[in-house]
Coordinates of C-alpha atoms in Angstrom, one line a residue:
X1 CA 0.0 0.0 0.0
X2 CA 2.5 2.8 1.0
X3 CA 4.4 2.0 -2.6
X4 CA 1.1 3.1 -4.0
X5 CA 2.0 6.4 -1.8
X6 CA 4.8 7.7 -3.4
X7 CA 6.1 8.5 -6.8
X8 CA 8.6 5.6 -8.1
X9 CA 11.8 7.4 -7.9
X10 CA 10.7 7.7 -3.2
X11 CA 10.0 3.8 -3.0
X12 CA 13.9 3.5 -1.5
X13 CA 13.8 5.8 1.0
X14 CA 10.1 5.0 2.0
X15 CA 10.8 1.1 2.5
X16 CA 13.8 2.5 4.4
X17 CA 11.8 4.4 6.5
X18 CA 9.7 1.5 6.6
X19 CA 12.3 -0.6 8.4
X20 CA 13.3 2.3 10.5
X21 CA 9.7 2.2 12.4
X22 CA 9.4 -2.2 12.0
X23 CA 13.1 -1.8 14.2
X24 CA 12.4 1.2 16.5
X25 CA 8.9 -1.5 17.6
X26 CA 11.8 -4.0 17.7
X27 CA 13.7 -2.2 20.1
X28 CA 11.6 -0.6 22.2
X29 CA 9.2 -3.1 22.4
X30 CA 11.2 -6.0 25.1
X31 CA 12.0 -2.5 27.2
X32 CA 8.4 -1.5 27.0
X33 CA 6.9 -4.8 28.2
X34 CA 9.1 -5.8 30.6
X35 CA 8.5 -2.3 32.4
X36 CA 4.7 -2.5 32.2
X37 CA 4.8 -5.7 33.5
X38 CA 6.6 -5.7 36.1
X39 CA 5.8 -2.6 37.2
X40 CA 2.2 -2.3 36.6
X41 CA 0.5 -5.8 35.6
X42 CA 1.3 -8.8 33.5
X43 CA -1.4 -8.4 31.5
X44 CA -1.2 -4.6 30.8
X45 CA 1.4 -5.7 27.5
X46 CA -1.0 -8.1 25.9
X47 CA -3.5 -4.9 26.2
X48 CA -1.2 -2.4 25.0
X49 CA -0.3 -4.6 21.8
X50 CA -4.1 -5.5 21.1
X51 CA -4.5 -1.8 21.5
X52 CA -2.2 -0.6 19.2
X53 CA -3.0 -2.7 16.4
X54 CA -6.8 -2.1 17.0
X55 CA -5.4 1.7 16.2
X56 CA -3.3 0.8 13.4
X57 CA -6.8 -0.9 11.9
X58 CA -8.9 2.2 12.4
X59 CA -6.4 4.5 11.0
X60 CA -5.9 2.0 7.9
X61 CA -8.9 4.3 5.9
X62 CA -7.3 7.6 6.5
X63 CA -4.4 6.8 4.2
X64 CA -4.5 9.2 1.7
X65 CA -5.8 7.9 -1.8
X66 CA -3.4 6.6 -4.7
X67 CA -1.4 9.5 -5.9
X68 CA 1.3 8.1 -7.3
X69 CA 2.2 7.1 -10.7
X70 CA 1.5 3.7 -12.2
X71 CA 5.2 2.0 -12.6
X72 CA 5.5 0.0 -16.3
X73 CA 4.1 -3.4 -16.2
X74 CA 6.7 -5.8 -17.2
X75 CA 5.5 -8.1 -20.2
X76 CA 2.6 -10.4 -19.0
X77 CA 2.8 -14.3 -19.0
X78 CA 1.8 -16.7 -16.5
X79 CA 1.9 -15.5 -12.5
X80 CA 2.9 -18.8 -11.3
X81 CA 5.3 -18.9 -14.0
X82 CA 6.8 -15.4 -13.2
X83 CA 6.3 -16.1 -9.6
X84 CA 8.6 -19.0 -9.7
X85 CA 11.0 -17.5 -11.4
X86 CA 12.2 -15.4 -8.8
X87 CA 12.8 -18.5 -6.2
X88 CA 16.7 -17.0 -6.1
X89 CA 15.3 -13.8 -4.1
X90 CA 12.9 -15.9 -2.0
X91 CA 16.2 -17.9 -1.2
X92 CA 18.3 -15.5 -0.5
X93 CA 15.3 -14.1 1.6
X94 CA 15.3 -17.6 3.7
X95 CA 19.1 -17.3 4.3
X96 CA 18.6 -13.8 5.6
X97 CA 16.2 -15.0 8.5
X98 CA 18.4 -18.2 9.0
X99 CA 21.1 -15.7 9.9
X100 CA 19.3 -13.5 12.0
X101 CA 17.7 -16.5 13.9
X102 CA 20.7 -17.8 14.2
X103 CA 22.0 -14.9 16.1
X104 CA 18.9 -14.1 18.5
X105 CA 18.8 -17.8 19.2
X106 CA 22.9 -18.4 20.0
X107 CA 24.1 -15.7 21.5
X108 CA 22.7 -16.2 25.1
X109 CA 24.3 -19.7 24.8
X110 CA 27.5 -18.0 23.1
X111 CA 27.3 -15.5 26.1
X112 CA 27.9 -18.2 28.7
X113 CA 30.3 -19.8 26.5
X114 CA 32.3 -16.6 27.0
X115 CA 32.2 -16.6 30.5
X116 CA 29.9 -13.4 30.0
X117 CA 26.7 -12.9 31.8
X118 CA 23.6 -14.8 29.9
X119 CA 21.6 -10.9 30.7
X120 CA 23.7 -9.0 28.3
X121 CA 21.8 -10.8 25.3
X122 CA 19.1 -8.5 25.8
X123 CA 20.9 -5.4 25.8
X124 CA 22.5 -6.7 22.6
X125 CA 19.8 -7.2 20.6
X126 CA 18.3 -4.3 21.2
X127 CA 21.8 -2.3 20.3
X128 CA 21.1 -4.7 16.8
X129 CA 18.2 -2.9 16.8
X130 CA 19.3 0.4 17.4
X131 CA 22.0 0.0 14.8
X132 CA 19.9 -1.4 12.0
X133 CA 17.4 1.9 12.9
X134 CA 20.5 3.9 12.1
X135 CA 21.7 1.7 9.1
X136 CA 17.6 2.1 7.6
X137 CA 18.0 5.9 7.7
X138 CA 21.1 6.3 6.4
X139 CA 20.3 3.8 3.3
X140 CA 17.2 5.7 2.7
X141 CA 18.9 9.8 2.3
X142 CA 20.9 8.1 -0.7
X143 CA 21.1 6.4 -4.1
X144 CA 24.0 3.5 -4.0
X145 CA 25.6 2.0 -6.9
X146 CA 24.8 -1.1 -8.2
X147 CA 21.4 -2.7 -8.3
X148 CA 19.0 -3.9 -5.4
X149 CA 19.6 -7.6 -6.2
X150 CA 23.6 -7.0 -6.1
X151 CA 24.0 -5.2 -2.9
X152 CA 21.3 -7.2 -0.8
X153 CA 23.3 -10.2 -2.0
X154 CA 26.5 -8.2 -1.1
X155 CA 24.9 -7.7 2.6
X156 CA 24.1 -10.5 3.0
X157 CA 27.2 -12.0 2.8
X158 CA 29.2 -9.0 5.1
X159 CA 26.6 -9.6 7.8
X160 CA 27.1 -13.4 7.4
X161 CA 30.8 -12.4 8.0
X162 CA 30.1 -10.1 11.1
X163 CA 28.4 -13.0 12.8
X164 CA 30.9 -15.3 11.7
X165 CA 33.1 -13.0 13.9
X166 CA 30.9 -12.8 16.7
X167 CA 31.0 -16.6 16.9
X168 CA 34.6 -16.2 16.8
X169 CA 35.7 -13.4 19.2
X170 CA 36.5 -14.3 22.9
X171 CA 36.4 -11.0 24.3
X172 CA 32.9 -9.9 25.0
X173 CA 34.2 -6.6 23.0
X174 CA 34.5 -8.3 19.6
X175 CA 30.9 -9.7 20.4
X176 CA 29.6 -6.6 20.8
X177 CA 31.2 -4.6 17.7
X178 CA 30.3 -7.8 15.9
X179 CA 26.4 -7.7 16.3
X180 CA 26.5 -3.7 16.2
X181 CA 27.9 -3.7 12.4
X182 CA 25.7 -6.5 11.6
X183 CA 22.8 -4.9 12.8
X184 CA 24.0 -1.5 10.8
X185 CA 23.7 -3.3 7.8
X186 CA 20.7 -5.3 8.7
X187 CA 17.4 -2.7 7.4
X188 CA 19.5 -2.1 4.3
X189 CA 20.1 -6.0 3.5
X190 CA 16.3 -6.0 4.1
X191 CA 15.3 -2.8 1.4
X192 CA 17.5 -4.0 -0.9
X193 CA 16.0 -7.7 -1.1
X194 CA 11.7 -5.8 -0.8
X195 CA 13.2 -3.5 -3.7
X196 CA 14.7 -6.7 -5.7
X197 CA 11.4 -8.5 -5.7
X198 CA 9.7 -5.4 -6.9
X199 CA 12.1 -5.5 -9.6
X200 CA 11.6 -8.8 -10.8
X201 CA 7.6 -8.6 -10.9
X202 CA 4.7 -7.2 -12.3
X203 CA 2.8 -5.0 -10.1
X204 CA -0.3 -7.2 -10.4
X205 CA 1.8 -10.4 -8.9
X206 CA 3.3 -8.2 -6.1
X207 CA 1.2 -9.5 -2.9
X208 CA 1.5 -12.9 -4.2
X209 CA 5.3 -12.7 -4.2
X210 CA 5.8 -10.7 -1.3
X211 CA 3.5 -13.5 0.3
X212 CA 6.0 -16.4 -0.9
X213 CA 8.8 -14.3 0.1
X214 CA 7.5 -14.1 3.9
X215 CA 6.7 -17.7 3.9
X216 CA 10.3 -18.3 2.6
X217 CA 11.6 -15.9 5.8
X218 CA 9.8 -17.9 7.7
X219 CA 11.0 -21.5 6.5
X220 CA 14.4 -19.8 7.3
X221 CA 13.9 -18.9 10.7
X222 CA 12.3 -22.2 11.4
X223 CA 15.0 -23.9 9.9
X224 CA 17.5 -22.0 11.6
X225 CA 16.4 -23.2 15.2
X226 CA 15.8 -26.6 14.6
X227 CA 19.9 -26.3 13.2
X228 CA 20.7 -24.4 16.5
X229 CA 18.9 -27.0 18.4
X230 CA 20.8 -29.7 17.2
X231 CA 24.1 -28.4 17.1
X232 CA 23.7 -26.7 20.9
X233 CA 23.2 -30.6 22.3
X234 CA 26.2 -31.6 20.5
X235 CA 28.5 -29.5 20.7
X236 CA 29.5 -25.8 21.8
X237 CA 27.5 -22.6 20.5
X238 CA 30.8 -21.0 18.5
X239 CA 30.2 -24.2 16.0
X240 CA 26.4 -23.1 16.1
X241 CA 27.4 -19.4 15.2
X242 CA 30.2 -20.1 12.6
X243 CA 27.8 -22.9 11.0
X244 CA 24.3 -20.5 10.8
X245 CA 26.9 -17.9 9.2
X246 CA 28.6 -20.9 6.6
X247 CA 25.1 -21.9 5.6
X248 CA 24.1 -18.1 4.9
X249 CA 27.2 -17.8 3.0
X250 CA 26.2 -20.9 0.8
X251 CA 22.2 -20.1 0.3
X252 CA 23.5 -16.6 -1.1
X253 CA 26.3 -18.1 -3.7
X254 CA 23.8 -20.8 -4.8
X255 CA 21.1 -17.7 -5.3
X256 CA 23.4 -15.4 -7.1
X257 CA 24.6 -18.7 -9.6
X258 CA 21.0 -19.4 -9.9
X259 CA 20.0 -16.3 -10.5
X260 CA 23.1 -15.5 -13.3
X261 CA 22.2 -18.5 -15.2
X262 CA 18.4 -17.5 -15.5
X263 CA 20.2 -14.2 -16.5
X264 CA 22.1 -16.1 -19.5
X265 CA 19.3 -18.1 -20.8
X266 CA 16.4 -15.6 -20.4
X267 CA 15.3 -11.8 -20.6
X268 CA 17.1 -9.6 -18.5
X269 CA 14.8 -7.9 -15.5
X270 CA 13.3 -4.6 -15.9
X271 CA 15.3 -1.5 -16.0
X272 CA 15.6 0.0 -12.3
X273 CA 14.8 3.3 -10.5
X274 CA 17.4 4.4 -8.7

């Protein structure tokens, strides 16, 4: 809907801004609840939540009508056809969320690991948070070169390195710099991969894809903690880290070498805004 919003050439920075509010809820939100309820009432969270998306629901027919204009349709064919041909992105989409379970679920085990105190995960995630707040706005003032689909693949693999050094670094320091540069990068890595699937379909197959795409993230995450599971009861959570950010690493080469050979034997996408 808010694509609908905004001339083509503003899409960037309004998905940016996009991800700026989605991590500002994800930061603030642990903080908020565990002050409500423990200060006030256990329950007074669930209300809060249920409250705000009742208000999110009421002010959903204020939005302003369509104003925008219509971006170029892409040459029709079939939508399951065109919807399967973008299963690179949905990948790469999957190893995203396998990445960032992979943190959220390790790092209280990696914590203890370290001899560090299992309570600083919290703080941690929410500096992620903060960071990828600061990394959404900062993508969003600016064009960058190359295309969507080459720097979210690009991200994806420098935040697969930062955790791989998280996993790595013994000093509690390193841990810390480690999920704060990952997090920096982590709004943009999204953007870039909501922009690519834009890219890659006609507007009329858009909720359809995104829909996939979601379902993909969430095959990821899944994933992800069954692989964290397993690996925790065998061994120690550094092999967990460095193995969540291997796997990443591989998903995104196998999704840029699918995604070149489509490239080689078909059309090339749709010009893109910058």
């Amino acid at each position: 809907m808010a694509a609908r919003l905004v001339d083509e050439a503003d899409v960037p920075a309004m998905l940016s801004f996009e991800a700026v509010l989605n991590q500002s809820v994800w930061a603030l939100a642990p903080a908020v609840t565990g002050v409500l309820a423990l200060g006030v009432a256990p329950s007074v969270p669930f209300a809060v939540a249920a409250g705000s998306a009742a208000l999110a629901a009421v002010l959903v027919p204020m939005l302003p009508k369509q104003s925008a204009t219509a971006r170029p349709e892409q040459p029709q064919g079939s939508p399951a056809r065109m919807l399967w041909s973008v299963w690179p992105i949905y990948l790469t989409s999957a190893a995203a969320m396998y990445l960032l379970a992979t943190v959220e679920l390790a790092l209280p085990a990696l914590l203890e690991h370290r001899g560090v105190a299992v309570g600083w995960a919290g703080p941690l995630l929410t500096g992620f948070a903060v960071a990828s707040i600061a990394g959404g706005i900062v993508y969003g003032l600016r064009a960058w070169p190359g295309s969507h689909r080459t720097r979210s693949l690009v991200l994806l693999v420098l935040i697969a390195a930062l955790v791989g050094m998280v996993g790595l670094s013994p000093w509690p320091a390193g841990i810390a710099a480690g999920l704060l540069l990952s997090g920096l990068l982590q709004a943009a890595l999204l953007v870039s991969r909501n922009l690519s699937l834009r890219d890659r379909l006609p507007e009329h197959t858009h909720a359809a894809g995104y829909s996939l795409m979601y379902a993909a993230s969430g095959i990821g995450y899944g994933a992800s903690g069954v692989a964290i599971g397993a690996v925790l009861a065998a061994d120690t959570p550094v092999l967990g880290v460095l193995a969540g950010a291997g796997v990443t690493v591989v998903l995104a080469l196998v999704s840029a070498f699918a995604e070149a050979r489509t490239a080689r034997l078909g059309p090339a996408p749709a010009q893109e805004h910058p």
